[in-house]
mmCIF file of C-alpha atoms in Angstrom:
data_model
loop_
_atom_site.group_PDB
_atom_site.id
_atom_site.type_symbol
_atom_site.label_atom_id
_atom_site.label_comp_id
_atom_site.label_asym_id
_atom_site.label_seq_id
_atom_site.Cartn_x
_atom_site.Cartn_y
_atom_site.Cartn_z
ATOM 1 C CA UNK A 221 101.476 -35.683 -19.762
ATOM 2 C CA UNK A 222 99.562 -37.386 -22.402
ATOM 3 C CA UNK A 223 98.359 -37.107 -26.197
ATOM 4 C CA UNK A 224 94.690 -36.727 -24.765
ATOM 5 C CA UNK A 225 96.119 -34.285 -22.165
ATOM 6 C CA UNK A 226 97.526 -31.873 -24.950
ATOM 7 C CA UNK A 227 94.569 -32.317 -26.907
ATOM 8 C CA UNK A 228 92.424 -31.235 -23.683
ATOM 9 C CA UNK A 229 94.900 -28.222 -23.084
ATOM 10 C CA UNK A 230 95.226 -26.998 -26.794
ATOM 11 C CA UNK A 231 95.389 -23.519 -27.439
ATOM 12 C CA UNK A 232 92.056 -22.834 -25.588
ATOM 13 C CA UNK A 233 93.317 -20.042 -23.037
ATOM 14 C CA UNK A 234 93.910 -18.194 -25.478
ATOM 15 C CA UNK A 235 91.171 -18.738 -27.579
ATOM 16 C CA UNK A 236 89.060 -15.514 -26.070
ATOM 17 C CA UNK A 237 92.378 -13.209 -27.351
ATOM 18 C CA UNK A 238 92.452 -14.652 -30.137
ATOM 19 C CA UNK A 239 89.080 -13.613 -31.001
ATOM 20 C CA UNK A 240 89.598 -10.360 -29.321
ATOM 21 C CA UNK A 241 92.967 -9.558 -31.199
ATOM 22 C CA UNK A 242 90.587 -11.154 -34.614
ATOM 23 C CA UNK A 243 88.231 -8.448 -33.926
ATOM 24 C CA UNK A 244 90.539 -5.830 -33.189
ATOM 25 C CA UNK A 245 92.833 -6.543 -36.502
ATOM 26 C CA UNK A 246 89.012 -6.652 -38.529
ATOM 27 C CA UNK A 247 88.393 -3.147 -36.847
ATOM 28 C CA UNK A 248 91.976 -1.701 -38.572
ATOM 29 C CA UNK A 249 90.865 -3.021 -42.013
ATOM 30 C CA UNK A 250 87.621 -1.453 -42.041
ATOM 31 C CA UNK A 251 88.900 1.535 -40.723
ATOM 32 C CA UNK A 252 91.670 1.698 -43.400
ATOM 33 C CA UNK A 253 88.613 1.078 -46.032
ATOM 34 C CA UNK A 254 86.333 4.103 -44.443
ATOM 35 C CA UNK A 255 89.541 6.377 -44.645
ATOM 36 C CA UNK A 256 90.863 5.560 -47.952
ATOM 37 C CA UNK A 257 87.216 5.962 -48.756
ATOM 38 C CA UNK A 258 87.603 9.169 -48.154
ATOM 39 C CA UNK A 259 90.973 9.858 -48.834
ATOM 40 C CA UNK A 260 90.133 8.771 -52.871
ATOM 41 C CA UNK A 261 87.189 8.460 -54.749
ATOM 42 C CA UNK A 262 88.725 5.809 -56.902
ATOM 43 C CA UNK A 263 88.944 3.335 -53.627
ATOM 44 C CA UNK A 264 85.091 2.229 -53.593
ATOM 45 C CA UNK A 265 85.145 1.667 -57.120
ATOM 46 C CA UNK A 266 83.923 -1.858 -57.955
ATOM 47 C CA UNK A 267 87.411 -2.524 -59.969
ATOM 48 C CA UNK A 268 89.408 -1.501 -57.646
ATOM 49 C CA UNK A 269 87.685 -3.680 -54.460
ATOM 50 C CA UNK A 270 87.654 -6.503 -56.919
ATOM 51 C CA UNK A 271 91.163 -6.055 -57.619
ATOM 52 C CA UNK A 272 92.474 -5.073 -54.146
ATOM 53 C CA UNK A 273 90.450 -8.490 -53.427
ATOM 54 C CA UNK A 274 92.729 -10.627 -55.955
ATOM 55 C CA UNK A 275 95.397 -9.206 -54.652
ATOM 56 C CA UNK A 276 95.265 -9.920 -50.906
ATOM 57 C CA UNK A 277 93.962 -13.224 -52.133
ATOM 58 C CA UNK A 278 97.451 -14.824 -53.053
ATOM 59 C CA UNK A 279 99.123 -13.685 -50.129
ATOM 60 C CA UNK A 280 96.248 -14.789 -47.803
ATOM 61 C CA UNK A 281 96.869 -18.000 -48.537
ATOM 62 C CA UNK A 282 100.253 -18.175 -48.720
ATOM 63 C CA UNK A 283 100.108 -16.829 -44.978
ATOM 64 C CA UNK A 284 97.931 -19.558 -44.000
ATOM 65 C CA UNK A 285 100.204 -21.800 -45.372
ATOM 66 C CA UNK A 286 103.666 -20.492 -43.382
ATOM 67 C CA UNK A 287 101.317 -19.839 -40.296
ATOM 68 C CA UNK A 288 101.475 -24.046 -39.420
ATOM 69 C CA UNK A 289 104.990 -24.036 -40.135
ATOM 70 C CA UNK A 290 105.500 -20.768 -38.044
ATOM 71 C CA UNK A 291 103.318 -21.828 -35.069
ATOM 72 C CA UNK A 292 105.857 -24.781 -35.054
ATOM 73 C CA UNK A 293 108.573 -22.614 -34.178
ATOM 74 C CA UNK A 294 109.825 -23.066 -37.984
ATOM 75 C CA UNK A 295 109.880 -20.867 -40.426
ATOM 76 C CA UNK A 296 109.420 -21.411 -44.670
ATOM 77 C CA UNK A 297 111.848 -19.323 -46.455
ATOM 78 C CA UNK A 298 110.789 -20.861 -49.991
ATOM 79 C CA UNK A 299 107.530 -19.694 -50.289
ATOM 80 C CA UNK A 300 107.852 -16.749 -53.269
ATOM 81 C CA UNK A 301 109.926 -19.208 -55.369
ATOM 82 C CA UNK A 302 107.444 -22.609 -55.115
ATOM 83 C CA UNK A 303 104.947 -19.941 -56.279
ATOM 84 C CA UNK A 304 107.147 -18.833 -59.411
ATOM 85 C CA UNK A 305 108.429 -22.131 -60.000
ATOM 86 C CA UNK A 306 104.893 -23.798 -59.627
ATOM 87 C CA UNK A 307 103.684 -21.005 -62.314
ATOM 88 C CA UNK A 308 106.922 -22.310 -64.852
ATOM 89 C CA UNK A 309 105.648 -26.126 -64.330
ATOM 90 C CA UNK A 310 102.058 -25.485 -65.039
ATOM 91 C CA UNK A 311 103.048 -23.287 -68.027
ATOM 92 C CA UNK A 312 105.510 -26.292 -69.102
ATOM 93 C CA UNK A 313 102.910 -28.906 -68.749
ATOM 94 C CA UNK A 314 100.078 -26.916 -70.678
ATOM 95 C CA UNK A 315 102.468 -26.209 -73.588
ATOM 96 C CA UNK A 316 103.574 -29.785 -73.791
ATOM 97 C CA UNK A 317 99.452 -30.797 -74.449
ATOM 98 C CA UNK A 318 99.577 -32.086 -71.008
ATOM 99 C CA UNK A 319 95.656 -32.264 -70.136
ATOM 100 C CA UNK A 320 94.405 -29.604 -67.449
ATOM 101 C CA UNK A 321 93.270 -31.884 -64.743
ATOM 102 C CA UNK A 322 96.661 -33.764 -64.938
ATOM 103 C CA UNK A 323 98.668 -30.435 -65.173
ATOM 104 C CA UNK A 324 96.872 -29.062 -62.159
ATOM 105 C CA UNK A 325 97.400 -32.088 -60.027
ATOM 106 C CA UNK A 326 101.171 -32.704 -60.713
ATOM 107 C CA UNK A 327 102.115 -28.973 -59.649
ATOM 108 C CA UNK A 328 100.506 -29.259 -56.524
ATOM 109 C CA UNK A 329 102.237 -32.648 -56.343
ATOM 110 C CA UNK A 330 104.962 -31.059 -56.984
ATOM 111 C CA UNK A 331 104.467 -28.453 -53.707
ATOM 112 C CA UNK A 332 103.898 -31.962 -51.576
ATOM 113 C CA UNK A 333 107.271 -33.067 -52.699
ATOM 114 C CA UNK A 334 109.377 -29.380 -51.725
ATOM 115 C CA UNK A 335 107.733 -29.863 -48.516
ATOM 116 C CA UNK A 336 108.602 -33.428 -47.968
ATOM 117 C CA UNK A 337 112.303 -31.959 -48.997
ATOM 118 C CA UNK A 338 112.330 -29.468 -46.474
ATOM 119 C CA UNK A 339 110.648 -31.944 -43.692
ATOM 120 C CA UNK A 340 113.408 -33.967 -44.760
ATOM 121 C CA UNK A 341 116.576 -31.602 -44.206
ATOM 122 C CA UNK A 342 114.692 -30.416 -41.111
ATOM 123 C CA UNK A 343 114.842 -34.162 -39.406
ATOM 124 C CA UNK A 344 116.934 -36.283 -40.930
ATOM 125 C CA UNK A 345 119.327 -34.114 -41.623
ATOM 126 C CA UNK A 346 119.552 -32.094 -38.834
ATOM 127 C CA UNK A 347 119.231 -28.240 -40.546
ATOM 128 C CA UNK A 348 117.858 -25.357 -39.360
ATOM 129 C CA UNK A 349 114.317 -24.278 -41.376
ATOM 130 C CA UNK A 350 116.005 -20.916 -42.010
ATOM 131 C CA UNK A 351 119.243 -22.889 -43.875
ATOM 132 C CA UNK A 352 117.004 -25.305 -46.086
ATOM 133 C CA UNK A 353 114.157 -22.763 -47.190
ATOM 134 C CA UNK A 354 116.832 -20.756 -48.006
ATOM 135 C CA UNK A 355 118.654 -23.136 -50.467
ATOM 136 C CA UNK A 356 115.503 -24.202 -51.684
ATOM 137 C CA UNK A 357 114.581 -20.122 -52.329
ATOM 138 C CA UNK A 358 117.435 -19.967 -54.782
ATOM 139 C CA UNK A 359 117.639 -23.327 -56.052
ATOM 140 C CA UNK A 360 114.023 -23.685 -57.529
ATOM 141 C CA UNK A 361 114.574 -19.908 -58.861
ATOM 142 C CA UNK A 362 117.625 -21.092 -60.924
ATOM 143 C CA UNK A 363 115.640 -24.564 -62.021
ATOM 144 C CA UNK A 364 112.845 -22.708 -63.488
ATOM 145 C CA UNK A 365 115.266 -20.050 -65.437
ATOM 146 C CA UNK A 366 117.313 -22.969 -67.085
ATOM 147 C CA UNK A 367 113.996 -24.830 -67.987
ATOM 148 C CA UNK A 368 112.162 -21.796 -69.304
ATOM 149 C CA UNK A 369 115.960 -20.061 -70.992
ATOM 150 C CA UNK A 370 115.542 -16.921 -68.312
ATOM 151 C CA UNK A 371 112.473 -15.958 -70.388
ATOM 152 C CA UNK A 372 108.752 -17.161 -69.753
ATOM 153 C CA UNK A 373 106.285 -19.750 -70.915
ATOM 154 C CA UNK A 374 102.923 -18.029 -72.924
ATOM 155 C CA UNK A 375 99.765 -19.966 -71.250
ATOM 156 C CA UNK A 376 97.059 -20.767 -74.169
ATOM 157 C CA UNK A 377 94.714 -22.752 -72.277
ATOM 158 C CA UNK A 378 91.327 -20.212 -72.243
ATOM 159 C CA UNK A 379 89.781 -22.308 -69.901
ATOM 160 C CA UNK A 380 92.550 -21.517 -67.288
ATOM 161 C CA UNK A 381 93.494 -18.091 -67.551
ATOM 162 C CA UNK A 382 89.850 -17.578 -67.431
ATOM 163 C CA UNK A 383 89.602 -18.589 -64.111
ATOM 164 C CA UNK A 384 91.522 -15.317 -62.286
ATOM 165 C CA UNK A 385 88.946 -13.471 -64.135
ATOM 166 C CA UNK A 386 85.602 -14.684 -63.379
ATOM 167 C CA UNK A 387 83.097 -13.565 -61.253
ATOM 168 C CA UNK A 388 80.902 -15.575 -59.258
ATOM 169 C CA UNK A 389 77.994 -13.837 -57.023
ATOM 170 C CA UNK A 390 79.726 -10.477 -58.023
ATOM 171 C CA UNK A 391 82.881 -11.431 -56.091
ATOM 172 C CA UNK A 392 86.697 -12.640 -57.221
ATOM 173 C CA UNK A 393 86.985 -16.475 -57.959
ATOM 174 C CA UNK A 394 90.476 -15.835 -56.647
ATOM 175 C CA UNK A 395 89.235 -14.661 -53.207
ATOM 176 C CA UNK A 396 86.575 -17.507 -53.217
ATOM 177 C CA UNK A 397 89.849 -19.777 -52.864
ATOM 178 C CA UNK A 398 90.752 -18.265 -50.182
ATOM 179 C CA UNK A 399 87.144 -19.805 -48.749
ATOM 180 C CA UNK A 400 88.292 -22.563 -50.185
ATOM 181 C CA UNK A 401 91.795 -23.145 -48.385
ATOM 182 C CA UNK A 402 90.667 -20.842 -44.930
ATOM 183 C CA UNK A 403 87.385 -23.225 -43.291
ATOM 184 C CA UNK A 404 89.412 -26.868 -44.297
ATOM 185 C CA UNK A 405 92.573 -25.265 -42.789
ATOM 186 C CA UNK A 406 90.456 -23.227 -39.706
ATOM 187 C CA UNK A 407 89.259 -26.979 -38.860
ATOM 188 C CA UNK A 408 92.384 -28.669 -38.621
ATOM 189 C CA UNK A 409 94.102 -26.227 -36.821
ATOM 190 C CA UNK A 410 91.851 -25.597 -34.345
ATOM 191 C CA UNK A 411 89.398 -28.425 -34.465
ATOM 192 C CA UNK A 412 91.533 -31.463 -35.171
ATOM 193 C CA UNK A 413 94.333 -33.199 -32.937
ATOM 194 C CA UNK A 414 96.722 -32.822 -35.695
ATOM 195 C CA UNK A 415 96.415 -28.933 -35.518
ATOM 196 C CA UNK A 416 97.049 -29.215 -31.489
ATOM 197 C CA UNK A 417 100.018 -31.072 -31.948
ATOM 198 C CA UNK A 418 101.443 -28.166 -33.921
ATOM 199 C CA UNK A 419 101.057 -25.801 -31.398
ATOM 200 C CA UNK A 420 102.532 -28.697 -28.538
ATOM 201 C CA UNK A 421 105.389 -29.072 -30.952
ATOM 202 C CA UNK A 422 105.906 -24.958 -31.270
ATOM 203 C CA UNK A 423 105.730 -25.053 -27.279
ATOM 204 C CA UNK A 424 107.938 -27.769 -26.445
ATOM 205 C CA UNK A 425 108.751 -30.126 -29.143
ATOM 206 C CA UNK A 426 111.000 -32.381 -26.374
ATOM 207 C CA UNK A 427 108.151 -31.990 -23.838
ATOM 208 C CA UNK A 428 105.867 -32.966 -27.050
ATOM 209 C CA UNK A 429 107.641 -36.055 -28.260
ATOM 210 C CA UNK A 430 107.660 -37.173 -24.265
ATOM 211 C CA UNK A 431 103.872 -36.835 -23.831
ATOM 212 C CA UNK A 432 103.405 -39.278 -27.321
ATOM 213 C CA UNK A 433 103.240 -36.669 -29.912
ATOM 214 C CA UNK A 434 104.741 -37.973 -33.324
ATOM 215 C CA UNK A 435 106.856 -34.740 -33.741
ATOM 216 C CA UNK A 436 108.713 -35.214 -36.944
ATOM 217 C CA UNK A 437 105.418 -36.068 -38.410
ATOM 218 C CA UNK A 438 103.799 -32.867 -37.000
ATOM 219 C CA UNK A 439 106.848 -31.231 -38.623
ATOM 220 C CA UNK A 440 106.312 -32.945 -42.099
ATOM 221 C CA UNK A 441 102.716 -32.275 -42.279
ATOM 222 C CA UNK A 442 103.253 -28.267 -41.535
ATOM 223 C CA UNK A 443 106.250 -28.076 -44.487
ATOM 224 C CA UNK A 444 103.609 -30.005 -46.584
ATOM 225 C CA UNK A 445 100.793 -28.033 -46.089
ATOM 226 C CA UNK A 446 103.248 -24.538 -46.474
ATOM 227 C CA UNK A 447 104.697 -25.673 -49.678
ATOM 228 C CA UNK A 448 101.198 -26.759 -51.113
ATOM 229 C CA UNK A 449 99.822 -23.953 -50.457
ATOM 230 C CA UNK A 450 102.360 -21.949 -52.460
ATOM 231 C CA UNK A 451 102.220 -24.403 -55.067
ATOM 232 C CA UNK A 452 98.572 -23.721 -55.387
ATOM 233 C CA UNK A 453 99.227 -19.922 -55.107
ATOM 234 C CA UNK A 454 101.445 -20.311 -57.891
ATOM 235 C CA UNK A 455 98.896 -22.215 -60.237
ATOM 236 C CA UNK A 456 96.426 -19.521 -59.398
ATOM 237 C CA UNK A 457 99.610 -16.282 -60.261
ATOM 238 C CA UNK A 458 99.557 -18.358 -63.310
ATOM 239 C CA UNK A 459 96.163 -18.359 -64.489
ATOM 240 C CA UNK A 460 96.154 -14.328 -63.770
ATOM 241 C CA UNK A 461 99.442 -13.362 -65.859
ATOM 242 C CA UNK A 462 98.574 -16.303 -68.423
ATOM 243 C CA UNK A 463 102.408 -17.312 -68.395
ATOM 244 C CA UNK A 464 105.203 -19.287 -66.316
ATOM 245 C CA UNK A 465 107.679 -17.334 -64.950
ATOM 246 C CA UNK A 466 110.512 -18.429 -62.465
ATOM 247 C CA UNK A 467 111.065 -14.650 -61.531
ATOM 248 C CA UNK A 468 107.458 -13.953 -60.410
ATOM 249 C CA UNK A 469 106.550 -13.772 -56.674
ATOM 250 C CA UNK A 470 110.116 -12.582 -55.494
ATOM 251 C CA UNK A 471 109.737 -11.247 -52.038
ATOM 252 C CA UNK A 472 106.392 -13.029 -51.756
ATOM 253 C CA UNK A 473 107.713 -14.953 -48.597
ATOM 254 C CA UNK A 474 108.594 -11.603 -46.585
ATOM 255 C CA UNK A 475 104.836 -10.752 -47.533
ATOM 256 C CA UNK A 476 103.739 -13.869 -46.210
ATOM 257 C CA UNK A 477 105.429 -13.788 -43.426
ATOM 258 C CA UNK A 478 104.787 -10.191 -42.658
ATOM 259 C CA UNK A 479 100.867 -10.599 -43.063
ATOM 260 C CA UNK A 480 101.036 -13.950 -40.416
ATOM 261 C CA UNK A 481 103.169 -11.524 -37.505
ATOM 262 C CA UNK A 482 101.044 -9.024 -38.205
ATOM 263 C CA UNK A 483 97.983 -11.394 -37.646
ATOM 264 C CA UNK A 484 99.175 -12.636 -34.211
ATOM 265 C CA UNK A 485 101.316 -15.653 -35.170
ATOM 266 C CA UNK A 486 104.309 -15.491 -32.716
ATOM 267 C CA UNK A 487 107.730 -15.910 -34.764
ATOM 268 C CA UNK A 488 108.400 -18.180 -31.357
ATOM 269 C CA UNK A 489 106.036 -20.890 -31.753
ATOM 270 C CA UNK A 490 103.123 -22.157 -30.308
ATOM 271 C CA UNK A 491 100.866 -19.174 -30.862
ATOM 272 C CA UNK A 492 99.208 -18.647 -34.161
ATOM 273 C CA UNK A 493 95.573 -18.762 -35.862
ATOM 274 C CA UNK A 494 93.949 -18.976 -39.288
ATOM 275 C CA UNK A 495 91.701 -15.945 -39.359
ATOM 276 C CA UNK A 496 94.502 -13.792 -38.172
ATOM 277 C CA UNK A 497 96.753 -14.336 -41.339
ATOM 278 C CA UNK A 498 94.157 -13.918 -43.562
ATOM 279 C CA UNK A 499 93.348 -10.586 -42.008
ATOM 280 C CA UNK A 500 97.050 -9.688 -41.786
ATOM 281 C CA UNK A 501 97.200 -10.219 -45.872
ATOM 282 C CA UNK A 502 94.224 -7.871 -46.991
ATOM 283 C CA UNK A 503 95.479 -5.082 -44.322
ATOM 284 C CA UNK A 504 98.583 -4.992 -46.297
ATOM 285 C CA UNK A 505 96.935 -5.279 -49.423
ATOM 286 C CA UNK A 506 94.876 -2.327 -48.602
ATOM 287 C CA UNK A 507 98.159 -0.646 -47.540
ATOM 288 C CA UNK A 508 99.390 -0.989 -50.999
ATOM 289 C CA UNK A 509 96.201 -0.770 -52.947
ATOM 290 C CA UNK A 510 95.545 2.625 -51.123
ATOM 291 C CA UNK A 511 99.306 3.908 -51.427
ATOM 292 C CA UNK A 512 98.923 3.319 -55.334
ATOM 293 C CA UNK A 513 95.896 5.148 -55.362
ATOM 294 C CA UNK A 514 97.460 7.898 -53.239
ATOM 295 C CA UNK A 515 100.703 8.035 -55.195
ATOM 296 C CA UNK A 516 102.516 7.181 -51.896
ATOM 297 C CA UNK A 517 106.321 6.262 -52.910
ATOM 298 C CA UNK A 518 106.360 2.594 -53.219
ATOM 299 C CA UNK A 519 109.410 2.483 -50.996
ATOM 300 C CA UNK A 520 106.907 3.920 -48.558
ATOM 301 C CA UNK A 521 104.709 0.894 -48.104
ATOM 302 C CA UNK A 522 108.186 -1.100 -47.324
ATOM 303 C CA UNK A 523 109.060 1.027 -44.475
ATOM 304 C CA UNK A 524 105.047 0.743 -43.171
ATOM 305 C CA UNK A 525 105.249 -2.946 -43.232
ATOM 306 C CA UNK A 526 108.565 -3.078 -41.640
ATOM 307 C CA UNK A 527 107.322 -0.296 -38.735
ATOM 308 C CA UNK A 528 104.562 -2.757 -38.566
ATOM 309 C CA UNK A 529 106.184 -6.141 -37.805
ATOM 310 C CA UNK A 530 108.509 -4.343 -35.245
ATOM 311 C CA UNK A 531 105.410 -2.939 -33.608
ATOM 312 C CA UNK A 532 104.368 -6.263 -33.143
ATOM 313 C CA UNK A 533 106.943 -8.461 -32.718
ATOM 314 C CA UNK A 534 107.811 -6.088 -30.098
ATOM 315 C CA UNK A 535 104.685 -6.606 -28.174
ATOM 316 C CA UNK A 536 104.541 -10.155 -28.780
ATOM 317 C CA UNK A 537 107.962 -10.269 -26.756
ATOM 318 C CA UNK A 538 106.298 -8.498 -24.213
ATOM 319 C CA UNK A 539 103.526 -10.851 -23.941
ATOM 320 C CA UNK A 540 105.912 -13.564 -23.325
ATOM 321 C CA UNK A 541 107.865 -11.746 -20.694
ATOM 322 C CA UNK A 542 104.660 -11.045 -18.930
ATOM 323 C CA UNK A 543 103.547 -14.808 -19.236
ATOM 324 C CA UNK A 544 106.612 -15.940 -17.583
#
């Protein structure tokens, strides 16, 4: 088996699920609207959709970002803490007189390097994804407390923390990014070579690297892209709270993760799309925008996303077993 023959016999069979499955997860979310719709007068309110939109924004692309490293067979641990870290460097940058542009660029820089780190302890190093995400979770957490004294960093720059706010053809600049990150990331990972190579490495990554496919470069390129993303996400957290704050974002990565498995990305490998995360993120951001509104226990919306991702998982397992 070659490189041209896994780039002939990509993900394609499944590509008429996939859309299926797309359809049926788009189906849930406007259902969810038309009930909550009815459920609360406050939910069709233009503030609320905007902000229900700013919220599911964030974790929408955060999910994009862990789905390559998921449909890898991998997993990204560090997601919630690049976010708050990223948010402490821009902050620290700003307040030094740093200039925007050069601000901006060096945190997302910075979300390149994590990812090269966790590439890194992932092949050279021989660690399991779960080990160094994990000790990069906690690390960066306890970085950006010692550089910011366990308090936070006040953002001044108008032109930045103007951003989260704005408006443009009546809809969130924060959901435009998700535009922004969703169609370049829907064409390589479904259009491009490099995105089939993710889903041969998720399959097989022995049968992978025997049929020509550069697999620890597959495997830097998804930690790259996951980690950038959050670093992004993090610059964009930052420009809607106006400071830097290590703690911000904690349990981000479970969100993440939750909104990708709920989206059809198989925690296995090798199965996995872009417009499923995406819907996977504003589903549970309706879930919690609608709770709120409801006064539904918080602890409530926990226990839903959990039920949720066992749901899933569950029949995901069963998909494989039938596949066999």
């Amino acid at each position: 088996m070659s490189v041209e023959t896994i780039e002939s016999a990509g993900p394609a069979p499944r590509k008429g699920v996939s859309i299926l499955f797309g359809l049926t997860l788009f189906g849930l979310l406007i259902v969810l609207w038309l009930l909550l719709g009815l459920a609360t007068n406050a939910f069709w309110t233009p503030n609320n959709i905007s902000n229900l939109l700013r919220q599911g924004a964030m974790t929408a692309i955060l999910a994009v970002g862990q789905t390559f490293v998921i449909i890898t067979a991998g997993i990204d641990l560090s997601v919630g803490a690049v976010v708050g870290f990223s948010s402490v460097v821009v902050a620290w940058l700003l307040a030094a007189g740093v200039p925007l542009w050069l601000a901006l660029l060096a945190t997302l820089l910075m979300g390149v390097l994590i990812g090269v780190f966790h590439a890194f302890g992932i092949v050279r190093m021989g660690l399991p994804p779960f080990i160094i995400t994990l000790a990069t979770l906690t690390s960066l957490r306890g970085i950006g407390l010692l550089i910011t004294n366990g308090s936070t960093i006040s953002i001044t720059n108008e032109a930045f923390t103007t951003f989260s706010r704005a408006d443009f053809l009546g809809i969130p600049s924060l959901f435009w990014m998700v535009i922004v990150v969703a169609v370049p990331a829907y064409v390589f990972l479904h259009l491009s070579r490099f995105g089939r190579y993710l889903f041969a490495v998720g399959s097989n990554s022995e049968a992978a690297r025997l049929s020509g496919v550069n697999v620890n470069r597959t495997i830097y390129l998804a930690y790259i892209l996951s980690s950038t993303c959050a670093a992004f996400v993090g610059l964009l957290l930052a420009s809607r709270i106006g400071i830097g704050n290590a703690t911000q974002a904690e349990g981000w990565e479970l969100q993440a993760i939750a909104s990708s498995v709920i989206g059809g990305t198989s925690l296995f490998g090798a199965v996995g799309s872009v417009h499923g995360p995406l819907l996977g993120a504003f589903i549970l951001a309706t879930i919690n925008n609608g709770a709120n509104l409801l006064n539904v226990n918080s602890f409530w919306q926990r226990i839903i996303t959990g039920l949720l991702i066992i749901v899933i998982v569950y029949f995901d397992q069963l998909r494989r077993r039938g596949a066999r």
